[in-house]
Amino acid sequence: MNLLQKFRETLSSVLPIMVIVLVLGLTVAPLGAGLIVRFLVGGVLLIFGLTLFLAGVDIGILPIGERSGAALTAKKSLPLLLGVSFVIGVMVTIAEPDVQVLADQIQGVAAGVNKWSLVMMIAAGIGLFVVLGLLRTMLSLKLKYLLIFSYICVFVLAFLCPPEFQGVAFDAGGATTGPMTVPFIMALGVGVAAVRSGGSGKSGGTQSDDSFGLTGIASVGPVAAVCVYGIIMGLGGHGGAADAPAAEAAAETAVPLAEKALGLGIFIRLLPEELYEVSLALLPLVVMFVAFQLFLLKMPPVQVRRMIKGVAYSFVGLVIFLVGVNGGFMPAGTELGSLLGGYASSRGGLWVALLTATGILFGAVVVCAEPAVWVLTEQVESVSGGTIKRKVMLVALSAGVAISIGLSMLRVLYGFSLWYVLVPGYALALLLSLWCPPLFVGIAFDSGGVASGPMTSTFILSFALGAAVACGGNPATDAFGVIALVAMTPLIAIQVLGIVFDVKSRKTEEK
């Protein structure tokens, strides 16, 4: 049982955010006793819920993904592999906690957006691009060319969709690569790469190159899907997301959050709703597992019981996580962002600097505390033979994410377009892929969602939404996009380090 290890990982991720919020909430941006108590209770629930969920994924869900990937590739049937991979991509995305949280936040500031239709579009996008990524591996296509083509198509779709959906779409790409989705996708990618490499007699190095990149390709799918959803909404006359009335409604709801802060009964009131939502999210996954067991895996009873135990852990953990997030964690983030954003908008000067500095601090803390980031840095250090040190990577990622969230706060204040950052950022990332070693290109694009973990999807986004409302802006256009900027940072940082590694390797060979 790795419950204690998961608890430590989750605690290290959440605790720094809680400390910063308490310091600010008790000093320059007083949140009030009631909301602080709710925040603390929500934080505790979040820690325990995420611990149970991650333990359940490790115990019962991840082994199913690995076994399914191995069994499918062993069948050596491309139509079967692609068809089932599409289903897996859809099912695990529906159950992804970050997607659930993001969809709730979008619905909170969006006029006419249905949560489950949006979730299904995101899930379909993941499924389609997982299939595309597996085809890339099977056909030995260059990852960098597929990524360049995919992102050109995505940016065309983004320019065609309503402005209110543009930030949401790129945020969806970062939010989907979470603790539920990534293990399944990586298991499929590694399995297919191993089978293809073994069948063609290629070297282990080529297999390593092909083992990375599937998650990076898959994360393009939700961006394209939400853009298409926005175009459909625009053609239907719904306009899409938050217009001026919706923004005003969001502003009006910010005050009741604080007024109701004294009542901890909000957690009990949320429980039936979250039980229903989680049941809807996990039921398709359970049905898929049963079908796999009957027709594909045929595991012994001991392993079946283990799978059931893992799913039960994940169910209970996800319910507790969402109750804590919606009951106390996100409301405190929204209120803190609202207070600091209001001060910065009305008083300027030092308050603008404080809001920006707070965003930078949150960015640096979030990425350093994210357990998946430590796994990534260890992986790169191992692949580079120790040439690229973990500390160097952590500094690069921390600085990049800190700058990203700092820019997001300035965008909230001054309302400049998201494109001013996204277009040059992705253009640079795609250009770097032309010179970066293929292995590092795959790792970089896979890691785009690593930095944007549960803390970014819950607290950082709610903080940005609160600040946008307080500054009188449109939350859909001014706040959404923060996850996208965080997810963009590793694409540049890791590829730069990959080029440095390549140059050092060549110099060593010459000597």
Coordinates of C-alpha atoms in Angstrom, one line a residue:
M1 CA 0.0 0.0 0.0
N2 CA 1.5 3.3 -1.1
L3 CA -1.1 5.4 0.7
L4 CA 1.5 7.2 2.9
Q5 CA 3.7 8.0 -0.1
K6 CA 0.7 9.5 -1.9
F7 CA -0.3 11.5 1.2
R8 CA 3.2 13.0 1.3
E9 CA 3.1 13.9 -2.4
T10 CA -0.3 15.5 -2.1
L11 CA 0.6 17.3 1.1
S12 CA 3.8 18.8 -0.5
S13 CA 1.7 20.0 -3.4
V14 CA -1.2 21.6 -1.5
L15 CA 0.5 22.8 1.7
P16 CA 2.6 25.6 0.2
I17 CA -0.5 27.1 -1.4
M18 CA -2.4 27.0 1.9
V19 CA 0.4 28.7 3.7
I20 CA 0.6 31.6 1.2
V21 CA -3.2 32.0 1.2
L22 CA -3.3 32.1 5.0
V23 CA -0.5 34.7 5.1
L24 CA -2.3 37.0 2.6
G25 CA -5.7 36.3 4.0
L26 CA -4.7 37.3 7.5
T27 CA -2.8 40.4 6.4
V28 CA -3.1 42.5 3.2
A29 CA -6.2 40.8 1.9
P30 CA -8.4 39.8 4.9
L31 CA -10.7 36.9 3.9
G32 CA -12.6 36.8 7.2
A33 CA -12.6 34.0 9.8
G34 CA -15.5 32.1 8.2
L35 CA -13.9 31.8 4.8
I36 CA -10.5 31.0 6.2
V37 CA -12.1 28.1 8.2
R38 CA -13.8 26.9 5.1
F39 CA -10.6 27.1 3.1
L40 CA -8.7 25.1 5.8
V41 CA -11.5 22.4 5.9
G42 CA -11.6 22.3 2.1
G43 CA -7.8 22.0 1.9
V44 CA -7.8 19.1 4.3
L45 CA -10.6 17.4 2.3
L46 CA -8.7 18.0 -0.9
I47 CA -5.5 16.5 0.5
F48 CA -7.2 13.3 1.8
G49 CA -9.4 13.0 -1.3
L50 CA -6.6 13.4 -3.8
T51 CA -4.5 10.9 -1.7
L52 CA -7.2 8.3 -1.9
F53 CA -7.9 8.9 -5.6
L54 CA -4.2 8.6 -6.6
A55 CA -3.8 5.5 -4.5
G56 CA -6.9 4.0 -6.2
V57 CA -5.5 4.8 -9.6
D58 CA -2.2 3.1 -8.7
I59 CA -3.9 0.0 -7.1
G60 CA -6.6 -0.8 -9.6
I61 CA -6.9 1.6 -12.5
L62 CA -3.3 2.0 -13.8
P63 CA -2.6 -1.8 -13.9
I64 CA -5.8 -2.2 -16.1
G65 CA -4.4 0.5 -18.5
E66 CA -1.0 -1.2 -18.7
R67 CA -2.5 -4.7 -19.2
S68 CA -5.0 -3.4 -21.7
G69 CA -2.2 -1.7 -23.7
A70 CA -0.1 -4.9 -23.7
A71 CA -3.0 -7.1 -24.6
L72 CA -4.2 -4.9 -27.5
T73 CA -0.8 -4.6 -29.0
A74 CA -0.3 -8.4 -28.7
K75 CA -3.4 -8.9 -30.8
K76 CA -1.6 -7.2 -33.7
S77 CA -4.8 -5.8 -35.1
L78 CA -4.6 -2.2 -36.0
P79 CA -8.3 -1.5 -36.3
L80 CA -8.9 -3.1 -32.9
L81 CA -6.0 -1.2 -31.3
L82 CA -7.2 2.2 -32.7
G83 CA -10.9 1.5 -31.9
V84 CA -10.4 0.5 -28.3
S85 CA -7.8 3.2 -27.8
F86 CA -10.4 5.8 -28.8
V87 CA -12.8 4.4 -26.2
I88 CA -10.1 4.4 -23.5
G89 CA -9.2 8.0 -24.3
V90 CA -12.9 9.1 -24.0
M91 CA -13.6 7.1 -20.8
V92 CA -10.6 8.1 -18.8
T93 CA -11.0 11.8 -19.8
I94 CA -14.6 11.8 -18.5
A95 CA -13.3 10.5 -15.2
E96 CA -10.4 13.0 -15.0
P97 CA -10.8 15.2 -11.9
D98 CA -9.1 18.3 -13.5
V99 CA -11.6 18.1 -16.4
Q100 CA -14.5 18.0 -14.0
V101 CA -13.2 21.1 -12.1
L102 CA -12.5 23.0 -15.3
A103 CA -15.9 22.3 -16.8
D104 CA -17.6 23.5 -13.5
Q105 CA -15.6 26.7 -13.7
I106 CA -16.4 27.3 -17.3
Q107 CA -20.1 26.7 -16.6
G108 CA -19.9 29.2 -13.8
V109 CA -19.1 32.1 -16.1
A110 CA -20.6 30.8 -19.4
A111 CA -24.0 31.5 -20.8
G112 CA -25.5 28.5 -22.6
V113 CA -22.7 26.0 -22.0
N114 CA -23.7 22.6 -20.9
K115 CA -21.1 20.9 -18.6
W116 CA -21.5 17.4 -19.9
S117 CA -21.7 18.3 -23.6
L118 CA -18.4 20.2 -23.1
V119 CA -16.8 17.3 -21.2
M120 CA -17.9 14.9 -23.9
M121 CA -16.3 17.2 -26.6
I122 CA -13.1 17.3 -24.7
A123 CA -13.1 13.5 -24.2
A124 CA -13.8 12.9 -27.9
G125 CA -10.9 15.3 -28.8
I126 CA -8.5 13.2 -26.5
G127 CA -9.8 10.0 -28.1
L128 CA -9.3 11.1 -31.7
F129 CA -5.8 12.5 -31.1
V130 CA -4.7 9.4 -29.1
V131 CA -5.7 7.4 -32.3
L132 CA -3.7 9.9 -34.4
G133 CA -0.7 9.6 -32.0
L134 CA -0.7 5.8 -32.2
L135 CA -1.0 5.9 -36.0
R136 CA 2.1 8.2 -35.9
T137 CA 4.0 5.5 -34.0
M138 CA 2.8 2.7 -36.2
L139 CA 3.7 4.5 -39.4
S140 CA 7.0 5.9 -38.0
L141 CA 6.1 9.5 -38.8
K142 CA 8.2 12.3 -37.4
L143 CA 6.7 13.7 -34.2
K144 CA 7.8 17.3 -34.8
Y145 CA 6.1 17.4 -38.2
L146 CA 2.8 16.0 -36.8
L147 CA 2.9 18.5 -34.0
I148 CA 3.6 21.5 -36.3
F149 CA 0.7 20.5 -38.6
S150 CA -1.6 19.9 -35.6
Y151 CA -0.9 23.2 -34.0
I152 CA -1.3 25.1 -37.2
C153 CA -4.8 23.5 -37.6
V154 CA -5.6 24.3 -33.9
F155 CA -4.7 28.0 -34.3
V156 CA -6.8 28.3 -37.4
L157 CA -9.8 26.8 -35.5
A158 CA -9.0 29.1 -32.5
F159 CA -9.1 32.2 -34.7
L160 CA -12.5 31.1 -36.2
C161 CA -14.2 30.4 -32.8
P162 CA -15.7 33.1 -30.6
P163 CA -13.1 34.9 -28.4
E164 CA -14.8 33.7 -25.2
F165 CA -13.8 30.1 -26.1
Q166 CA -10.2 30.7 -27.1
G167 CA -8.6 30.7 -23.6
V168 CA -11.0 28.0 -22.5
A169 CA -9.9 25.7 -25.4
F170 CA -6.1 26.0 -24.6
D171 CA -6.8 25.6 -20.9
A172 CA -8.7 22.3 -21.7
G173 CA -5.5 21.0 -23.4
G174 CA -3.5 21.5 -20.1
A175 CA -6.3 20.3 -17.8
T176 CA -6.9 17.0 -19.5
T177 CA -3.4 15.6 -18.9
G178 CA -3.9 14.8 -15.3
P179 CA -3.4 11.8 -13.0
M180 CA -6.2 9.7 -14.6
T181 CA -5.5 10.3 -18.3
V182 CA -1.7 10.3 -18.5
P183 CA -1.0 6.8 -17.1
F184 CA -3.4 5.2 -19.6
I185 CA -2.0 7.2 -22.6
M186 CA 1.6 6.5 -21.6
A187 CA 0.9 2.8 -21.2
L188 CA -0.6 2.6 -24.7
G189 CA 2.3 4.7 -26.2
V190 CA 5.1 2.6 -24.6
G191 CA 3.4 -0.7 -25.5
V192 CA 2.8 0.2 -29.1
A193 CA 6.3 1.6 -29.5
A194 CA 7.8 -1.6 -28.0
V195 CA 5.8 -3.9 -30.3
R196 CA 6.6 -1.8 -33.4
S197 CA 10.3 -1.6 -32.5
G198 CA 10.4 -5.4 -31.8
G199 CA 8.7 -6.2 -35.0
S200 CA 10.9 -4.1 -37.2
G201 CA 14.2 -4.9 -35.4
K202 CA 14.9 -1.3 -34.6
S203 CA 17.3 -0.2 -31.9
G204 CA 16.3 0.6 -28.3
G205 CA 17.1 4.3 -28.9
T206 CA 14.5 4.5 -31.6
Q207 CA 12.0 2.8 -29.3
S208 CA 12.8 5.4 -26.7
D209 CA 12.1 8.2 -29.1
D210 CA 8.8 6.7 -30.1
S211 CA 7.8 6.0 -26.4
F212 CA 7.4 9.7 -25.8
G213 CA 5.0 12.2 -27.5
L214 CA 1.7 10.5 -27.4
T215 CA 0.5 12.6 -24.4
G216 CA 1.7 15.7 -26.2
I217 CA -0.3 14.8 -29.3
A218 CA -3.4 13.8 -27.3
S219 CA -3.4 17.2 -25.4
V220 CA -3.9 18.9 -28.8
G221 CA -7.3 17.2 -29.1
P222 CA -9.2 19.0 -26.4
V223 CA -8.1 22.4 -27.8
A224 CA -9.4 21.6 -31.2
A225 CA -12.6 20.0 -29.8
V226 CA -13.5 23.1 -27.6
C227 CA -12.8 25.4 -30.6
V228 CA -15.2 23.3 -32.7
Y229 CA -17.7 23.4 -29.8
G230 CA -17.3 27.2 -29.7
I231 CA -17.8 27.5 -33.4
I232 CA -21.0 25.4 -33.2
M233 CA -22.3 27.5 -30.3
G234 CA -21.5 30.7 -32.2
L235 CA -23.4 29.5 -35.3
G236 CA -26.3 28.5 -33.1
G237 CA -26.5 32.1 -31.9
H238 CA -25.6 31.3 -28.3
G239 CA -22.5 33.4 -28.4
G240 CA -20.7 31.0 -26.2
A241 CA -19.3 32.1 -22.9
A242 CA -19.5 35.0 -20.6
D243 CA -20.7 38.2 -22.2
A244 CA -21.3 41.4 -20.2
P245 CA -24.4 40.1 -18.4
A246 CA -22.7 36.9 -17.5
A247 CA -19.7 38.8 -16.2
E248 CA -22.0 40.9 -14.0
A249 CA -23.7 37.7 -12.7
A250 CA -20.3 36.3 -11.8
A251 CA -19.4 39.5 -10.0
E252 CA -22.7 39.4 -8.0
T253 CA -22.0 35.8 -6.9
A254 CA -18.5 36.7 -5.6
V255 CA -20.0 38.5 -2.6
P256 CA -22.4 35.7 -1.4
L257 CA -19.4 33.3 -1.3
A258 CA -17.9 35.4 1.5
E259 CA -21.2 36.0 3.2
K260 CA -22.0 32.3 3.5
A261 CA -18.5 31.6 4.7
L262 CA -19.5 31.0 8.3
G263 CA -21.5 27.9 7.4
L264 CA -19.6 24.7 7.1
G265 CA -22.8 23.0 6.1
I266 CA -21.8 23.8 2.5
F267 CA -19.7 20.7 2.5
I268 CA -22.7 18.5 3.5
R269 CA -24.9 20.2 1.0
L270 CA -22.4 19.6 -1.8
L271 CA -22.1 15.8 -1.0
P272 CA -25.2 14.5 -2.9
E273 CA -24.4 16.6 -6.0
E274 CA -20.8 15.4 -6.1
L275 CA -21.8 11.8 -5.5
Y276 CA -24.0 12.0 -8.5
E277 CA -21.4 13.8 -10.7
V278 CA -18.6 11.3 -9.8
S279 CA -21.0 8.3 -10.4
L280 CA -21.7 9.7 -13.9
A281 CA -17.9 10.2 -14.5
L282 CA -16.7 6.8 -13.3
L283 CA -19.6 4.5 -14.5
P284 CA -18.4 4.4 -18.1
L285 CA -14.9 3.5 -16.9
V286 CA -16.3 0.6 -14.8
V287 CA -18.3 -0.6 -17.8
M288 CA -15.2 -0.5 -19.9
F289 CA -13.2 -2.5 -17.3
V290 CA -15.9 -5.2 -17.1
A291 CA -15.9 -5.5 -20.9
F292 CA -12.1 -5.7 -21.0
Q293 CA -12.1 -8.4 -18.3
L294 CA -14.7 -10.5 -20.1
F295 CA -13.3 -10.3 -23.6
L296 CA -9.7 -9.2 -23.4
L297 CA -7.9 -9.6 -20.1
K298 CA -9.5 -12.5 -18.2
M299 CA -7.6 -11.8 -15.0
P300 CA -7.7 -14.1 -12.0
P301 CA -10.1 -13.3 -9.1
V302 CA -7.3 -11.9 -7.0
Q303 CA -6.5 -9.2 -9.5
V304 CA -10.2 -8.5 -10.1
R305 CA -10.7 -7.8 -6.4
R306 CA -7.7 -5.5 -6.5
M307 CA -9.2 -3.6 -9.4
I308 CA -12.5 -3.3 -7.6
K309 CA -10.7 -2.0 -4.5
G310 CA -8.8 0.6 -6.6
V311 CA -12.0 1.8 -8.3
A312 CA -13.7 2.1 -4.8
Y313 CA -10.7 4.2 -3.5
S314 CA -10.8 6.4 -6.6
F315 CA -14.6 6.9 -6.2
V316 CA -14.5 7.9 -2.6
G317 CA -11.3 10.0 -3.1
L318 CA -12.8 11.9 -6.1
V319 CA -16.0 12.7 -4.1
I320 CA -14.0 14.0 -1.1
F321 CA -11.7 16.0 -3.5
L322 CA -14.5 17.7 -5.3
V323 CA -16.4 18.5 -2.1
G324 CA -13.3 20.1 -0.6
V325 CA -12.5 22.0 -3.9
N326 CA -15.9 23.4 -4.4
G327 CA -16.8 23.9 -0.7
G328 CA -13.8 25.9 0.5
F329 CA -10.7 25.8 -1.7
M330 CA -11.9 27.5 -4.8
P331 CA -14.2 30.0 -3.1
A332 CA -11.2 31.2 -1.1
G333 CA -9.1 31.5 -4.2
T334 CA -11.8 33.5 -6.0
E335 CA -12.2 35.8 -3.0
L336 CA -8.5 36.4 -2.6
G337 CA -8.1 37.1 -6.3
S338 CA -11.1 39.4 -6.1
L339 CA -9.7 41.4 -3.2
L340 CA -6.2 41.8 -4.7
G341 CA -7.6 42.4 -8.2
G342 CA -9.9 45.1 -6.8
Y343 CA -7.1 46.8 -4.9
A344 CA -4.9 46.7 -8.0
S345 CA -7.6 48.0 -10.3
S346 CA -8.7 50.9 -8.0
R347 CA -5.4 51.9 -6.3
G348 CA -2.7 50.8 -8.8
G349 CA 0.9 51.2 -7.9
L350 CA 2.1 48.8 -5.2
W351 CA -1.1 46.8 -5.4
V352 CA -0.5 46.0 -9.1
A353 CA 3.0 44.9 -8.1
L354 CA 1.6 42.8 -5.2
L355 CA -1.0 41.0 -7.5
T356 CA 1.7 40.3 -10.1
A357 CA 4.2 39.1 -7.4
T358 CA 1.5 36.9 -5.8
G359 CA 0.9 35.2 -9.2
I360 CA 4.7 34.8 -9.7
L361 CA 5.0 33.3 -6.2
F362 CA 2.1 30.9 -6.8
G363 CA 3.7 29.8 -10.1
A364 CA 7.1 29.1 -8.6
V365 CA 5.5 27.2 -5.6
V366 CA 3.0 25.2 -7.7
V367 CA 5.5 23.8 -10.1
C368 CA 8.1 22.9 -7.5
A369 CA 5.6 21.2 -5.3
E370 CA 3.9 19.2 -8.1
P371 CA 4.9 15.5 -7.7
A372 CA 4.7 14.8 -11.5
V373 CA 7.3 17.5 -12.1
W374 CA 9.8 15.7 -9.8
V375 CA 9.1 12.5 -11.8
L376 CA 9.7 14.4 -15.1
T377 CA 13.0 16.0 -13.9
E378 CA 14.3 12.6 -12.7
Q379 CA 13.3 11.1 -16.1
V380 CA 15.2 13.8 -18.1
E381 CA 18.3 13.5 -15.8
S382 CA 18.3 9.8 -16.4
V383 CA 17.8 10.1 -20.2
S384 CA 20.6 12.7 -20.5
G385 CA 23.0 10.5 -18.5
G386 CA 23.2 13.2 -15.8
T387 CA 24.3 15.9 -18.2
I388 CA 21.1 17.9 -17.4
K389 CA 20.7 18.1 -13.7
R390 CA 17.4 18.0 -11.9
K391 CA 18.1 21.3 -10.1
V392 CA 18.7 23.0 -13.5
M393 CA 15.4 21.7 -14.8
L394 CA 13.5 22.7 -11.7
V395 CA 14.9 26.3 -11.8
A396 CA 14.0 26.5 -15.5
L397 CA 10.4 25.2 -15.1
S398 CA 9.9 27.2 -11.9
A399 CA 11.0 30.5 -13.6
G400 CA 8.9 29.8 -16.7
V401 CA 5.7 28.9 -14.8
A402 CA 6.2 31.9 -12.4
I403 CA 6.5 34.2 -15.4
S404 CA 3.5 32.6 -17.1
I405 CA 1.2 33.3 -14.1
G406 CA 2.7 36.7 -13.6
L407 CA 1.8 37.5 -17.2
S408 CA -1.7 36.1 -16.6
M409 CA -2.2 38.6 -13.7
L410 CA -1.1 41.5 -16.0
R411 CA -3.5 40.2 -18.7
V412 CA -6.3 40.2 -16.1
L413 CA -5.5 43.8 -15.1
Y414 CA -4.9 45.3 -18.6
G415 CA -6.9 43.0 -20.8
F416 CA -4.4 42.4 -23.5
S417 CA -5.0 39.5 -25.8
L418 CA -4.0 36.0 -25.0
W419 CA -2.6 35.7 -28.5
Y420 CA 0.2 38.1 -27.6
V421 CA 1.7 35.4 -25.4
L422 CA 0.4 32.1 -26.9
V423 CA 1.3 32.7 -30.6
P424 CA 5.0 33.7 -30.0
G425 CA 5.3 31.0 -27.3
Y426 CA 4.0 28.1 -29.4
A427 CA 5.8 29.4 -32.5
L428 CA 9.1 29.3 -30.5
A429 CA 8.3 25.8 -29.1
L430 CA 7.6 24.5 -32.6
L431 CA 10.7 26.1 -34.1
L432 CA 12.8 24.6 -31.3
S433 CA 11.4 21.1 -32.3
L434 CA 13.3 21.4 -35.6
W435 CA 16.7 21.5 -33.9
C436 CA 16.0 19.7 -30.6
P437 CA 16.8 15.9 -30.4
P438 CA 13.6 13.9 -31.1
L439 CA 13.6 12.3 -27.7
F440 CA 13.5 15.7 -25.9
V441 CA 10.8 16.9 -28.3
G442 CA 8.6 14.0 -27.1
I443 CA 9.4 14.6 -23.5
A444 CA 8.8 18.3 -23.8
F445 CA 5.3 18.0 -25.3
D446 CA 4.4 15.2 -23.0
S447 CA 5.3 17.3 -20.0
G448 CA 3.1 20.3 -21.2
G449 CA 0.4 19.1 -18.9
V450 CA 2.7 18.1 -16.0
A451 CA 3.1 21.6 -14.6
S452 CA -0.6 22.3 -14.9
G453 CA -1.7 19.8 -12.1
P454 CA -4.7 19.9 -9.8
M455 CA -3.5 23.1 -8.0
T456 CA -3.4 25.0 -11.3
S457 CA -6.9 23.7 -12.4
T458 CA -8.4 24.5 -9.0
F459 CA -6.8 27.3 -7.1
I460 CA -4.8 29.3 -9.7
L461 CA -7.7 29.5 -12.2
S462 CA -10.2 30.5 -9.5
F463 CA -7.7 33.1 -8.3
A464 CA -7.5 34.5 -11.8
L465 CA -11.3 34.4 -12.2
G466 CA -11.8 36.4 -9.0
A467 CA -9.2 39.0 -10.1
A468 CA -10.8 39.3 -13.5
V469 CA -14.3 39.9 -12.1
A470 CA -13.0 42.5 -9.6
C471 CA -11.2 44.4 -12.4
G472 CA -14.4 44.7 -14.3
G473 CA -13.2 42.5 -17.1
N474 CA -14.8 39.5 -18.9
P475 CA -13.7 36.3 -17.0
A476 CA -14.0 34.1 -20.1
T477 CA -11.5 36.2 -22.1
D478 CA -9.3 37.7 -19.3
A479 CA -8.9 34.8 -16.8
F480 CA -9.1 31.6 -18.9
G481 CA -5.8 30.9 -20.6
V482 CA -3.8 30.7 -17.4
I483 CA -3.6 26.9 -17.5
A484 CA -2.5 27.2 -21.2
L485 CA 0.4 29.5 -20.3
V486 CA 1.5 27.2 -17.5
A487 CA 1.3 24.2 -19.9
M488 CA 3.3 26.0 -22.6
T489 CA 6.4 26.6 -20.4
P490 CA 7.8 23.1 -20.3
L491 CA 7.6 22.9 -24.1
I492 CA 10.2 25.7 -24.4
A493 CA 12.3 24.9 -21.2
I494 CA 12.9 21.2 -21.9
Q495 CA 13.6 21.6 -25.6
V496 CA 16.2 24.3 -24.8
L497 CA 17.8 21.9 -22.3
G498 CA 17.6 19.2 -24.9
I499 CA 19.5 21.4 -27.4
V500 CA 22.1 22.2 -24.7
F501 CA 22.5 18.4 -24.0
D502 CA 22.9 17.8 -27.8
V503 CA 25.6 20.4 -28.1
K504 CA 27.5 19.1 -25.0
S505 CA 27.3 15.6 -26.3
R506 CA 28.8 16.6 -29.7
K507 CA 31.6 18.4 -28.0
T508 CA 32.4 15.4 -25.8
E509 CA 32.5 13.2 -28.9
E510 CA 34.8 15.5 -30.7
K511 CA 37.2 15.6 -27.8

